[in-house]
Amino acid sequence: MGPKDKGSAGSGKPGGPAPAQVGDADADGDGSGDGSGELAALALKILVAGGFGVGKTTLVGSVSEIRPLRTEELLSEAGELVDDTGGVDQKTTTTVAMDFGRITIRSGLSLYLFGTPGQDRFWFLWDELSLGALGAVVLADTRRLEDCFPAVDYFEHRRIPFVVAVNCFANARRYASNEVARALDLDQGTPVVLCDARDKDSGKEVLIRLVEYAGRVHTARLLDSVEPQADSV
């Protein structure tokens, strides 16, 4: 694993988007939205990003409690000329727009999952998909760790909280979380977790770690924005 090249992504928009509440129906599911339920249901938007063939579609599909929406197409000869399939030679399809799934973490809290396409030529979709996202999962493959550098840079520049989830492929060398964090030159405190994208429980644990981490980050930012106002009173 080599050190991260911090110049691999373009300059971002300062401040980053505010996390969106995708829906807030009543907890009893009647859809009235009148707030009469004991606990209003909260749905949060999460991105699943990473390099080509790292397991984004697999992760969304394994954890989703609904039939996932997929926009996969067969790899063409033209696409093989621009997509690096080294290490994923058996891959025959690729996401061309997004994957979509949903998972309920607990009563009253659901996550809407948006899987991003991994190829550079689909980068124009990322700005639209990231609007209102609470945070992101950056999937990494230690055999092709450099493929996740652009996603890491993208979220760092836009101040979108993210966790790095190392998808542990059977024939890949294992590294400790701190080794991966050092190789990616992550900001201090950015979580790195090991996972199996095929396993629902493993994927759910990744999402829980992200929600907890993103919640702490957004709370800290909110407090930082309030303190100067309090001092001036």
Short mmCIF file of N, CA, C and O in Angstrom, two decimals, residues 17-148:
data_model
loop_
_atom_site.label_atom_id
_atom_site.label_comp_id
_atom_site.label_asym_id
_atom_site.label_seq_id
_atom_site.Cartn_x
_atom_site.Cartn_y
_atom_site.Cartn_z
N PRO A 17 -22.77 19.87 2.45
CA PRO A 17 -24.22 19.93 2.55
C PRO A 17 -24.71 19.56 3.93
O PRO A 17 -24.09 18.79 4.65
N ALA A 18 -25.84 20.13 4.30
CA ALA A 18 -26.46 19.74 5.56
C ALA A 18 -27.12 18.39 5.40
O ALA A 18 -27.68 18.10 4.34
N PRO A 19 -27.05 17.52 6.41
CA PRO A 19 -27.68 16.21 6.28
C PRO A 19 -29.18 16.34 6.12
O PRO A 19 -29.82 17.15 6.78
N ALA A 20 -29.75 15.54 5.23
CA ALA A 20 -31.18 15.63 4.95
C ALA A 20 -31.95 14.56 5.69
O ALA A 20 -31.47 13.45 5.87
N GLN A 21 -33.13 14.91 6.12
CA GLN A 21 -34.08 13.93 6.62
C GLN A 21 -34.97 13.56 5.45
O GLN A 21 -35.81 14.34 5.03
N VAL A 22 -34.75 12.38 4.88
CA VAL A 22 -35.41 12.00 3.64
C VAL A 22 -36.90 11.86 3.83
O VAL A 22 -37.69 12.11 2.94
N GLY A 23 -37.33 11.46 5.00
CA GLY A 23 -38.75 11.35 5.25
C GLY A 23 -39.04 11.45 6.71
O GLY A 23 -38.19 11.22 7.55
N ASP A 24 -40.25 11.85 7.08
CA ASP A 24 -40.60 11.85 8.48
C ASP A 24 -42.07 11.52 8.67
O ASP A 24 -42.86 12.29 9.17
N ALA A 25 -42.41 10.31 8.26
CA ALA A 25 -43.76 9.80 8.48
C ALA A 25 -43.91 9.42 9.94
O ALA A 25 -42.95 9.35 10.70
N ASP A 26 -45.14 9.14 10.37
CA ASP A 26 -45.36 8.72 11.75
C ASP A 26 -44.76 7.37 12.00
O ASP A 26 -44.64 6.54 11.10
N ALA A 27 -44.38 7.13 13.25
CA ALA A 27 -43.76 5.87 13.61
C ALA A 27 -44.70 4.70 13.43
O ALA A 27 -44.28 3.57 13.22
N ASP A 28 -46.01 4.97 13.50
CA ASP A 28 -46.96 3.86 13.35
C ASP A 28 -47.19 3.51 11.89
O ASP A 28 -47.95 2.58 11.57
N GLY A 29 -46.54 4.27 10.99
CA GLY A 29 -46.56 3.90 9.58
C GLY A 29 -47.82 4.27 8.85
O GLY A 29 -48.06 3.80 7.74
N ASP A 30 -48.71 5.13 9.44
CA ASP A 30 -49.95 5.42 8.74
C ASP A 30 -49.78 6.49 7.68
O ASP A 30 -50.69 6.77 6.91
N GLY A 31 -48.57 7.11 7.66
CA GLY A 31 -48.27 8.07 6.60
C GLY A 31 -48.95 9.40 6.77
O GLY A 31 -48.92 10.25 5.87
N SER A 32 -49.62 9.63 7.89
CA SER A 32 -50.35 10.88 8.06
C SER A 32 -49.43 12.06 8.24
O SER A 32 -49.76 13.18 7.90
N GLY A 33 -48.23 11.82 8.84
CA GLY A 33 -47.25 12.88 9.00
C GLY A 33 -47.72 14.00 9.91
O GLY A 33 -47.23 15.12 9.82
N ASP A 34 -48.69 13.72 10.79
CA ASP A 34 -49.21 14.78 11.64
C ASP A 34 -48.47 14.90 12.97
O ASP A 34 -48.83 15.70 13.82
N GLY A 35 -47.43 14.04 13.15
CA GLY A 35 -46.63 14.15 14.36
C GLY A 35 -47.28 13.55 15.57
O GLY A 35 -46.81 13.72 16.69
N SER A 36 -48.40 12.82 15.39
CA SER A 36 -49.11 12.28 16.53
C SER A 36 -48.45 11.02 17.07
O SER A 36 -48.73 10.60 18.17
N GLY A 37 -47.56 10.37 16.28
CA GLY A 37 -46.89 9.16 16.74
C GLY A 37 -45.96 9.47 17.88
O GLY A 37 -45.48 10.59 18.03
N GLU A 38 -45.70 8.47 18.71
CA GLU A 38 -44.82 8.66 19.85
C GLU A 38 -43.41 9.04 19.40
O GLU A 38 -42.74 9.86 20.00
N LEU A 39 -42.97 8.43 18.28
CA LEU A 39 -41.63 8.69 17.77
C LEU A 39 -41.71 8.85 16.26
O LEU A 39 -42.10 7.93 15.56
N ALA A 40 -41.40 10.05 15.79
CA ALA A 40 -41.44 10.29 14.35
C ALA A 40 -40.34 9.49 13.67
O ALA A 40 -39.21 9.44 14.15
N ALA A 41 -40.67 8.87 12.54
CA ALA A 41 -39.68 8.08 11.81
C ALA A 41 -38.70 9.00 11.11
O ALA A 41 -39.08 10.04 10.56
N LEU A 42 -37.44 8.65 11.14
CA LEU A 42 -36.38 9.44 10.54
C LEU A 42 -35.67 8.61 9.51
O LEU A 42 -35.27 7.47 9.78
N ALA A 43 -35.51 9.14 8.31
CA ALA A 43 -34.78 8.46 7.24
C ALA A 43 -33.60 9.32 6.83
O ALA A 43 -33.76 10.51 6.56
N LEU A 44 -32.42 8.75 6.82
CA LEU A 44 -31.19 9.47 6.52
C LEU A 44 -30.56 8.95 5.22
O LEU A 44 -30.64 7.75 4.92
N LYS A 45 -29.95 9.84 4.50
CA LYS A 45 -29.33 9.50 3.21
C LYS A 45 -27.86 9.17 3.41
O LYS A 45 -27.11 9.95 3.99
N ILE A 46 -27.47 8.01 2.91
CA ILE A 46 -26.09 7.53 3.02
C ILE A 46 -25.56 7.19 1.63
O ILE A 46 -26.25 6.54 0.84
N LEU A 47 -24.32 7.59 1.35
CA LEU A 47 -23.68 7.21 0.10
C LEU A 47 -22.75 6.02 0.32
O LEU A 47 -22.14 5.89 1.38
N VAL A 48 -22.67 5.16 -0.67
CA VAL A 48 -21.71 4.05 -0.67
C VAL A 48 -20.83 4.24 -1.89
O VAL A 48 -21.29 4.15 -3.03
N ALA A 49 -19.55 4.53 -1.64
CA ALA A 49 -18.64 4.90 -2.72
C ALA A 49 -17.39 4.03 -2.69
O ALA A 49 -17.20 3.21 -1.80
N GLY A 50 -16.54 4.25 -3.68
CA GLY A 50 -15.30 3.48 -3.76
C GLY A 50 -14.93 3.22 -5.20
O GLY A 50 -15.62 3.66 -6.13
N GLY A 51 -13.86 2.50 -5.39
CA GLY A 51 -13.36 2.24 -6.73
C GLY A 51 -14.17 1.22 -7.49
O GLY A 51 -15.12 0.62 -6.99
N PHE A 52 -13.76 1.00 -8.73
CA PHE A 52 -14.42 0.05 -9.63
C PHE A 52 -14.26 -1.37 -9.10
O PHE A 52 -13.17 -1.82 -8.76
N GLY A 53 -15.39 -2.09 -8.97
CA GLY A 53 -15.36 -3.49 -8.59
C GLY A 53 -15.03 -3.76 -7.14
O GLY A 53 -14.63 -4.87 -6.78
N VAL A 54 -15.23 -2.78 -6.25
CA VAL A 54 -14.83 -2.94 -4.85
C VAL A 54 -15.93 -3.58 -3.99
O VAL A 54 -15.68 -3.99 -2.87
N GLY A 55 -17.16 -3.63 -4.53
CA GLY A 55 -18.24 -4.28 -3.79
C GLY A 55 -19.38 -3.38 -3.36
O GLY A 55 -20.16 -3.73 -2.48
N LYS A 56 -19.52 -2.22 -4.00
CA LYS A 56 -20.58 -1.27 -3.62
C LYS A 56 -21.97 -1.85 -3.86
O LYS A 56 -22.84 -1.79 -2.99
N THR A 57 -22.19 -2.40 -5.04
CA THR A 57 -23.49 -3.00 -5.36
C THR A 57 -23.77 -4.18 -4.44
O THR A 57 -24.91 -4.36 -3.98
N THR A 58 -22.76 -4.96 -4.14
CA THR A 58 -22.91 -6.10 -3.24
C THR A 58 -23.32 -5.65 -1.85
O THR A 58 -24.22 -6.24 -1.23
N LEU A 59 -22.68 -4.61 -1.31
CA LEU A 59 -23.01 -4.12 0.03
C LEU A 59 -24.44 -3.61 0.09
O LEU A 59 -25.19 -3.97 1.01
N VAL A 60 -24.84 -2.79 -0.86
CA VAL A 60 -26.20 -2.26 -0.86
C VAL A 60 -27.21 -3.40 -0.95
O VAL A 60 -28.22 -3.43 -0.23
N GLY A 61 -26.94 -4.37 -1.81
CA GLY A 61 -27.86 -5.49 -1.98
C GLY A 61 -27.94 -6.39 -0.76
O GLY A 61 -29.01 -6.91 -0.43
N SER A 62 -26.83 -6.58 -0.06
CA SER A 62 -26.80 -7.50 1.07
C SER A 62 -27.54 -6.95 2.29
O SER A 62 -28.13 -7.71 3.06
N VAL A 63 -27.53 -5.64 2.48
CA VAL A 63 -28.16 -5.06 3.67
C VAL A 63 -29.58 -4.56 3.42
O VAL A 63 -30.35 -4.37 4.37
N SER A 64 -29.94 -4.35 2.17
CA SER A 64 -31.24 -3.73 1.87
C SER A 64 -32.39 -4.66 2.22
O SER A 64 -32.38 -5.85 1.90
N GLU A 65 -33.41 -4.10 2.88
CA GLU A 65 -34.60 -4.87 3.23
C GLU A 65 -35.66 -4.81 2.14
O GLU A 65 -36.69 -5.47 2.22
N ILE A 66 -35.41 -4.02 1.11
CA ILE A 66 -36.26 -3.99 -0.07
C ILE A 66 -35.43 -4.50 -1.24
O ILE A 66 -34.21 -4.60 -1.16
N ARG A 67 -36.11 -4.85 -2.31
CA ARG A 67 -35.37 -5.26 -3.51
C ARG A 67 -34.59 -4.06 -4.03
O ARG A 67 -35.17 -3.02 -4.36
N PRO A 68 -33.26 -4.14 -4.06
CA PRO A 68 -32.47 -2.96 -4.43
C PRO A 68 -32.67 -2.58 -5.89
O PRO A 68 -32.85 -3.43 -6.76
N LEU A 69 -32.65 -1.27 -6.11
CA LEU A 69 -32.66 -0.75 -7.47
C LEU A 69 -31.24 -0.75 -7.98
O LEU A 69 -30.34 -0.20 -7.33
N ARG A 70 -31.03 -1.34 -9.13
CA ARG A 70 -29.68 -1.41 -9.70
C ARG A 70 -29.70 -0.90 -11.13
O ARG A 70 -30.68 -1.09 -11.86
N THR A 71 -28.62 -0.26 -11.53
CA THR A 71 -28.49 0.24 -12.90
C THR A 71 -27.22 -0.35 -13.51
O THR A 71 -26.34 0.38 -13.95
N GLU A 72 -27.15 -1.66 -13.50
CA GLU A 72 -25.96 -2.35 -14.01
C GLU A 72 -26.11 -2.66 -15.49
O GLU A 72 -27.19 -2.99 -15.98
N GLU A 73 -25.01 -2.55 -16.19
CA GLU A 73 -24.93 -2.91 -17.60
C GLU A 73 -23.72 -3.82 -17.81
O GLU A 73 -22.76 -3.78 -17.04
N LEU A 74 -23.80 -4.65 -18.84
CA LEU A 74 -22.68 -5.53 -19.16
C LEU A 74 -21.47 -4.71 -19.58
O LEU A 74 -21.60 -3.68 -20.26
N LEU A 75 -20.30 -5.14 -19.13
CA LEU A 75 -19.07 -4.49 -19.58
C LEU A 75 -18.89 -4.72 -21.07
O LEU A 75 -18.98 -5.85 -21.55
N SER A 76 -18.64 -3.65 -21.79
CA SER A 76 -18.44 -3.75 -23.24
C SER A 76 -16.96 -3.73 -23.57
O SER A 76 -16.11 -3.39 -22.74
N GLU A 77 -16.64 -4.06 -24.81
CA GLU A 77 -15.25 -4.00 -25.25
C GLU A 77 -14.74 -2.57 -25.18
O GLU A 77 -13.58 -2.32 -24.83
N ALA A 78 -15.61 -1.60 -25.49
CA ALA A 78 -15.20 -0.19 -25.42
C ALA A 78 -14.91 0.20 -23.98
O ALA A 78 -13.95 0.92 -23.69
N GLY A 79 -15.74 -0.28 -23.05
CA GLY A 79 -15.54 0.06 -21.64
C GLY A 79 -14.28 -0.56 -21.09
O GLY A 79 -13.62 0.04 -20.22
N GLU A 80 -13.92 -1.73 -21.56
CA GLU A 80 -12.71 -2.39 -21.07
C GLU A 80 -11.44 -1.62 -21.42
O GLU A 80 -10.41 -1.79 -20.79
N LEU A 81 -11.55 -0.75 -22.43
CA LEU A 81 -10.39 0.05 -22.82
C LEU A 81 -10.12 1.18 -21.82
O LEU A 81 -9.00 1.66 -21.72
N VAL A 82 -11.16 1.58 -21.05
CA VAL A 82 -10.98 2.70 -20.11
C VAL A 82 -11.14 2.28 -18.65
O VAL A 82 -10.70 2.99 -17.75
N ASP A 83 -11.74 1.11 -18.39
CA ASP A 83 -11.93 0.64 -17.02
C ASP A 83 -10.83 -0.36 -16.67
O ASP A 83 -10.62 -1.33 -17.40
N ASP A 84 -10.15 -0.10 -15.57
CA ASP A 84 -9.08 -1.00 -15.12
C ASP A 84 -9.71 -2.18 -14.39
O ASP A 84 -10.20 -2.03 -13.27
N THR A 85 -9.69 -3.36 -15.02
CA THR A 85 -10.30 -4.55 -14.41
C THR A 85 -9.26 -5.44 -13.74
O THR A 85 -9.58 -6.57 -13.36
N GLY A 86 -8.05 -4.94 -13.59
CA GLY A 86 -7.03 -5.72 -12.90
C GLY A 86 -7.45 -6.05 -11.48
O GLY A 86 -7.83 -5.17 -10.71
N GLY A 87 -7.38 -7.34 -11.13
CA GLY A 87 -7.79 -7.78 -9.80
C GLY A 87 -9.26 -8.12 -9.70
O GLY A 87 -9.69 -8.74 -8.73
N VAL A 88 -10.05 -7.71 -10.69
CA VAL A 88 -11.49 -8.06 -10.71
C VAL A 88 -11.83 -8.60 -12.10
O VAL A 88 -12.82 -8.20 -12.72
N ASP A 89 -11.01 -9.51 -12.56
CA ASP A 89 -11.14 -10.02 -13.93
C ASP A 89 -12.48 -10.72 -14.17
O ASP A 89 -12.93 -10.81 -15.31
N GLN A 90 -13.11 -11.24 -13.11
CA GLN A 90 -14.35 -11.98 -13.27
C GLN A 90 -15.57 -11.05 -13.35
O GLN A 90 -16.68 -11.51 -13.58
N LYS A 91 -15.37 -9.76 -13.16
CA LYS A 91 -16.48 -8.81 -13.17
C LYS A 91 -17.02 -8.66 -14.59
O LYS A 91 -16.26 -8.39 -15.52
N THR A 92 -18.33 -8.81 -14.76
CA THR A 92 -18.93 -8.74 -16.09
C THR A 92 -19.92 -7.59 -16.25
O THR A 92 -20.34 -7.28 -17.35
N THR A 93 -20.31 -6.95 -15.13
CA THR A 93 -21.25 -5.83 -15.18
C THR A 93 -20.69 -4.65 -14.40
O THR A 93 -19.76 -4.80 -13.61
N THR A 94 -21.27 -3.48 -14.64
CA THR A 94 -20.85 -2.29 -13.93
C THR A 94 -22.03 -1.36 -13.71
O THR A 94 -22.96 -1.33 -14.53
N THR A 95 -22.02 -0.62 -12.61
CA THR A 95 -23.07 0.35 -12.31
C THR A 95 -22.86 1.60 -13.16
O THR A 95 -21.77 2.16 -13.18
N VAL A 96 -23.91 2.06 -13.84
CA VAL A 96 -23.79 3.21 -14.72
C VAL A 96 -24.53 4.44 -14.19
O VAL A 96 -24.42 5.51 -14.77
N ALA A 97 -25.29 4.32 -13.13
CA ALA A 97 -25.96 5.47 -12.53
C ALA A 97 -25.86 5.39 -11.02
O ALA A 97 -25.13 6.14 -10.39
N MET A 98 -26.61 4.47 -10.40
CA MET A 98 -26.55 4.33 -8.95
C MET A 98 -27.21 3.02 -8.55
O MET A 98 -27.95 2.41 -9.32
N ASP A 99 -26.94 2.60 -7.33
CA ASP A 99 -27.70 1.54 -6.66
C ASP A 99 -28.52 2.21 -5.57
O ASP A 99 -28.12 3.24 -5.03
N PHE A 100 -29.66 1.62 -5.25
CA PHE A 100 -30.49 2.19 -4.18
C PHE A 100 -31.06 1.07 -3.33
O PHE A 100 -31.55 0.06 -3.84
N GLY A 101 -30.98 1.26 -2.01
CA GLY A 101 -31.57 0.30 -1.08
C GLY A 101 -31.99 1.00 0.19
O GLY A 101 -31.73 2.20 0.38
N ARG A 102 -32.64 0.26 1.08
CA ARG A 102 -33.09 0.83 2.36
C ARG A 102 -32.91 -0.21 3.46
O ARG A 102 -33.15 -1.40 3.25
N ILE A 103 -32.50 0.26 4.63
CA ILE A 103 -32.37 -0.62 5.78
C ILE A 103 -32.86 0.12 7.02
O ILE A 103 -32.60 1.31 7.19
N THR A 104 -33.60 -0.59 7.86
CA THR A 104 -34.04 -0.04 9.14
C THR A 104 -33.03 -0.43 10.20
O THR A 104 -32.81 -1.62 10.45
N ILE A 105 -32.40 0.57 10.82
CA ILE A 105 -31.40 0.33 11.85
C ILE A 105 -32.06 0.00 13.18
O ILE A 105 -31.65 -0.90 13.90
N ARG A 106 -33.11 0.73 13.49
CA ARG A 106 -33.90 0.48 14.69
C ARG A 106 -35.26 1.12 14.47
O ARG A 106 -35.48 1.80 13.47
N SER A 107 -36.18 0.94 15.40
CA SER A 107 -37.50 1.54 15.27
C SER A 107 -37.38 3.05 15.15
O SER A 107 -36.77 3.70 15.99
N GLY A 108 -37.92 3.59 14.08
CA GLY A 108 -37.88 5.03 13.89
C GLY A 108 -36.68 5.55 13.15
O GLY A 108 -36.57 6.76 12.92
N LEU A 109 -35.73 4.69 12.76
CA LEU A 109 -34.54 5.14 12.04
C LEU A 109 -34.24 4.23 10.85
O LEU A 109 -33.92 3.05 11.03
N SER A 110 -34.36 4.78 9.66
CA SER A 110 -34.05 4.05 8.43
C SER A 110 -32.96 4.79 7.66
O SER A 110 -32.83 6.01 7.77
N LEU A 111 -32.19 4.03 6.90
CA LEU A 111 -31.16 4.61 6.04
C LEU A 111 -31.51 4.34 4.59
O LEU A 111 -31.84 3.21 4.22
N TYR A 112 -31.45 5.38 3.78
CA TYR A 112 -31.58 5.24 2.34
C TYR A 112 -30.18 5.20 1.76
O TYR A 112 -29.40 6.15 1.93
N LEU A 113 -29.84 4.13 1.08
CA LEU A 113 -28.49 3.90 0.60
C LEU A 113 -28.39 4.19 -0.89
O LEU A 113 -29.17 3.65 -1.69
N PHE A 114 -27.43 5.01 -1.26
CA PHE A 114 -27.20 5.35 -2.66
C PHE A 114 -25.78 4.94 -3.03
O PHE A 114 -24.80 5.52 -2.55
N GLY A 115 -25.67 3.91 -3.86
CA GLY A 115 -24.36 3.45 -4.31
C GLY A 115 -23.93 4.23 -5.54
O GLY A 115 -24.68 4.34 -6.51
N THR A 116 -22.71 4.76 -5.50
CA THR A 116 -22.22 5.58 -6.61
C THR A 116 -21.49 4.72 -7.64
O THR A 116 -20.93 3.68 -7.31
N PRO A 117 -21.47 5.15 -8.89
CA PRO A 117 -20.65 4.45 -9.89
C PRO A 117 -19.18 4.68 -9.61
O PRO A 117 -18.78 5.73 -9.10
N GLY A 118 -18.35 3.69 -9.93
CA GLY A 118 -16.94 3.75 -9.56
C GLY A 118 -16.01 4.33 -10.59
O GLY A 118 -14.88 4.68 -10.27
N GLN A 119 -16.48 4.47 -11.85
CA GLN A 119 -15.56 4.93 -12.90
C GLN A 119 -15.48 6.44 -12.96
O GLN A 119 -16.45 7.15 -12.68
N ASP A 120 -14.32 6.93 -13.38
CA ASP A 120 -14.09 8.37 -13.45
C ASP A 120 -15.09 9.06 -14.38
O ASP A 120 -15.47 10.21 -14.13
N ARG A 121 -15.52 8.39 -15.45
CA ARG A 121 -16.38 9.06 -16.42
C ARG A 121 -17.79 9.32 -15.89
O ARG A 121 -18.58 10.02 -16.51
N PHE A 122 -18.11 8.77 -14.69
CA PHE A 122 -19.42 9.02 -14.09
C PHE A 122 -19.34 9.97 -12.89
O PHE A 122 -20.29 10.09 -12.11
N TRP A 123 -18.22 10.69 -12.76
CA TRP A 123 -18.05 11.59 -11.62
C TRP A 123 -19.11 12.69 -11.59
O TRP A 123 -19.43 13.21 -10.52
N PHE A 124 -19.64 13.06 -12.76
CA PHE A 124 -20.61 14.16 -12.79
C PHE A 124 -21.87 13.82 -11.99
O PHE A 124 -22.61 14.72 -11.58
N LEU A 125 -22.12 12.54 -11.71
CA LEU A 125 -23.28 12.13 -10.93
C LEU A 125 -23.09 12.34 -9.44
O LEU A 125 -24.06 12.44 -8.69
N TRP A 126 -21.84 12.40 -8.99
CA TRP A 126 -21.57 12.41 -7.55
C TRP A 126 -22.12 13.64 -6.85
O TRP A 126 -22.64 13.54 -5.74
N ASP A 127 -22.01 14.81 -7.47
CA ASP A 127 -22.51 16.03 -6.83
C ASP A 127 -24.01 15.94 -6.57
O ASP A 127 -24.50 16.40 -5.53
N GLU A 128 -24.76 15.38 -7.52
CA GLU A 128 -26.20 15.24 -7.34
C GLU A 128 -26.51 14.21 -6.25
O GLU A 128 -27.37 14.44 -5.39
N LEU A 129 -25.81 13.09 -6.27
CA LEU A 129 -26.08 12.03 -5.30
C LEU A 129 -25.71 12.45 -3.88
O LEU A 129 -26.34 12.02 -2.91
N SER A 130 -24.71 13.32 -3.74
CA SER A 130 -24.23 13.67 -2.40
C SER A 130 -25.06 14.76 -1.72
O SER A 130 -24.90 15.00 -0.52
N LEU A 131 -25.96 15.41 -2.44
CA LEU A 131 -26.76 16.47 -1.85
C LEU A 131 -27.59 15.93 -0.69
O LEU A 131 -28.35 14.99 -0.84
N GLY A 132 -27.43 16.55 0.48
CA GLY A 132 -28.23 16.17 1.64
C GLY A 132 -27.80 14.90 2.34
O GLY A 132 -28.51 14.43 3.23
N ALA A 133 -26.66 14.34 1.97
CA ALA A 133 -26.22 13.09 2.59
C ALA A 133 -25.70 13.33 4.00
O ALA A 133 -24.97 14.29 4.25
N LEU A 134 -26.08 12.46 4.93
CA LEU A 134 -25.53 12.52 6.28
C LEU A 134 -24.06 12.16 6.29
O LEU A 134 -23.26 12.74 7.00
N GLY A 135 -23.69 11.16 5.48
CA GLY A 135 -22.31 10.70 5.44
C GLY A 135 -22.14 9.65 4.35
O GLY A 135 -23.06 9.41 3.56
N ALA A 136 -20.97 9.03 4.33
CA ALA A 136 -20.66 8.08 3.26
C ALA A 136 -19.82 6.93 3.79
O ALA A 136 -19.07 7.08 4.75
N VAL A 137 -19.96 5.81 3.12
CA VAL A 137 -19.08 4.65 3.31
C VAL A 137 -18.16 4.59 2.09
O VAL A 137 -18.65 4.57 0.96
N VAL A 138 -16.86 4.62 2.32
CA VAL A 138 -15.90 4.44 1.24
C VAL A 138 -15.37 3.01 1.33
O VAL A 138 -14.63 2.66 2.25
N LEU A 139 -15.78 2.17 0.39
CA LEU A 139 -15.30 0.79 0.36
C LEU A 139 -13.90 0.74 -0.24
O LEU A 139 -13.61 1.44 -1.22
N ALA A 140 -13.05 -0.09 0.36
CA ALA A 140 -11.67 -0.20 -0.10
C ALA A 140 -11.29 -1.66 -0.27
O ALA A 140 -11.77 -2.54 0.45
N ASP A 141 -10.44 -1.91 -1.26
CA ASP A 141 -9.87 -3.22 -1.52
C ASP A 141 -8.35 -3.06 -1.40
O ASP A 141 -7.75 -2.27 -2.15
N THR A 142 -7.73 -3.76 -0.46
CA THR A 142 -6.30 -3.55 -0.22
C THR A 142 -5.43 -3.95 -1.42
O THR A 142 -4.27 -3.55 -1.50
N ARG A 143 -5.98 -4.73 -2.34
CA ARG A 143 -5.23 -5.08 -3.55
C ARG A 143 -5.17 -3.90 -4.52
O ARG A 143 -4.29 -3.84 -5.38
N ARG A 144 -6.13 -2.98 -4.39
CA ARG A 144 -6.24 -1.82 -5.28
C ARG A 144 -6.58 -0.59 -4.44
O ARG A 144 -7.52 0.14 -4.74
N LEU A 145 -5.82 -0.38 -3.37
CA LEU A 145 -6.17 0.66 -2.41
C LEU A 145 -6.22 2.05 -3.05
O LEU A 145 -7.04 2.89 -2.66
N GLU A 146 -5.37 2.27 -4.04
CA GLU A 146 -5.33 3.58 -4.68
C GLU A 146 -6.65 3.94 -5.36
O GLU A 146 -6.93 5.13 -5.60
N ASP A 147 -7.49 2.94 -5.66
CA ASP A 147 -8.76 3.21 -6.33
C ASP A 147 -9.74 3.99 -5.46
O ASP A 147 -10.69 4.58 -5.98
N CYS A 148 -9.54 3.97 -4.13
CA CYS A 148 -10.47 4.71 -3.27
C CYS A 148 -9.96 6.09 -2.91
O CYS A 148 -10.65 6.85 -2.22
#
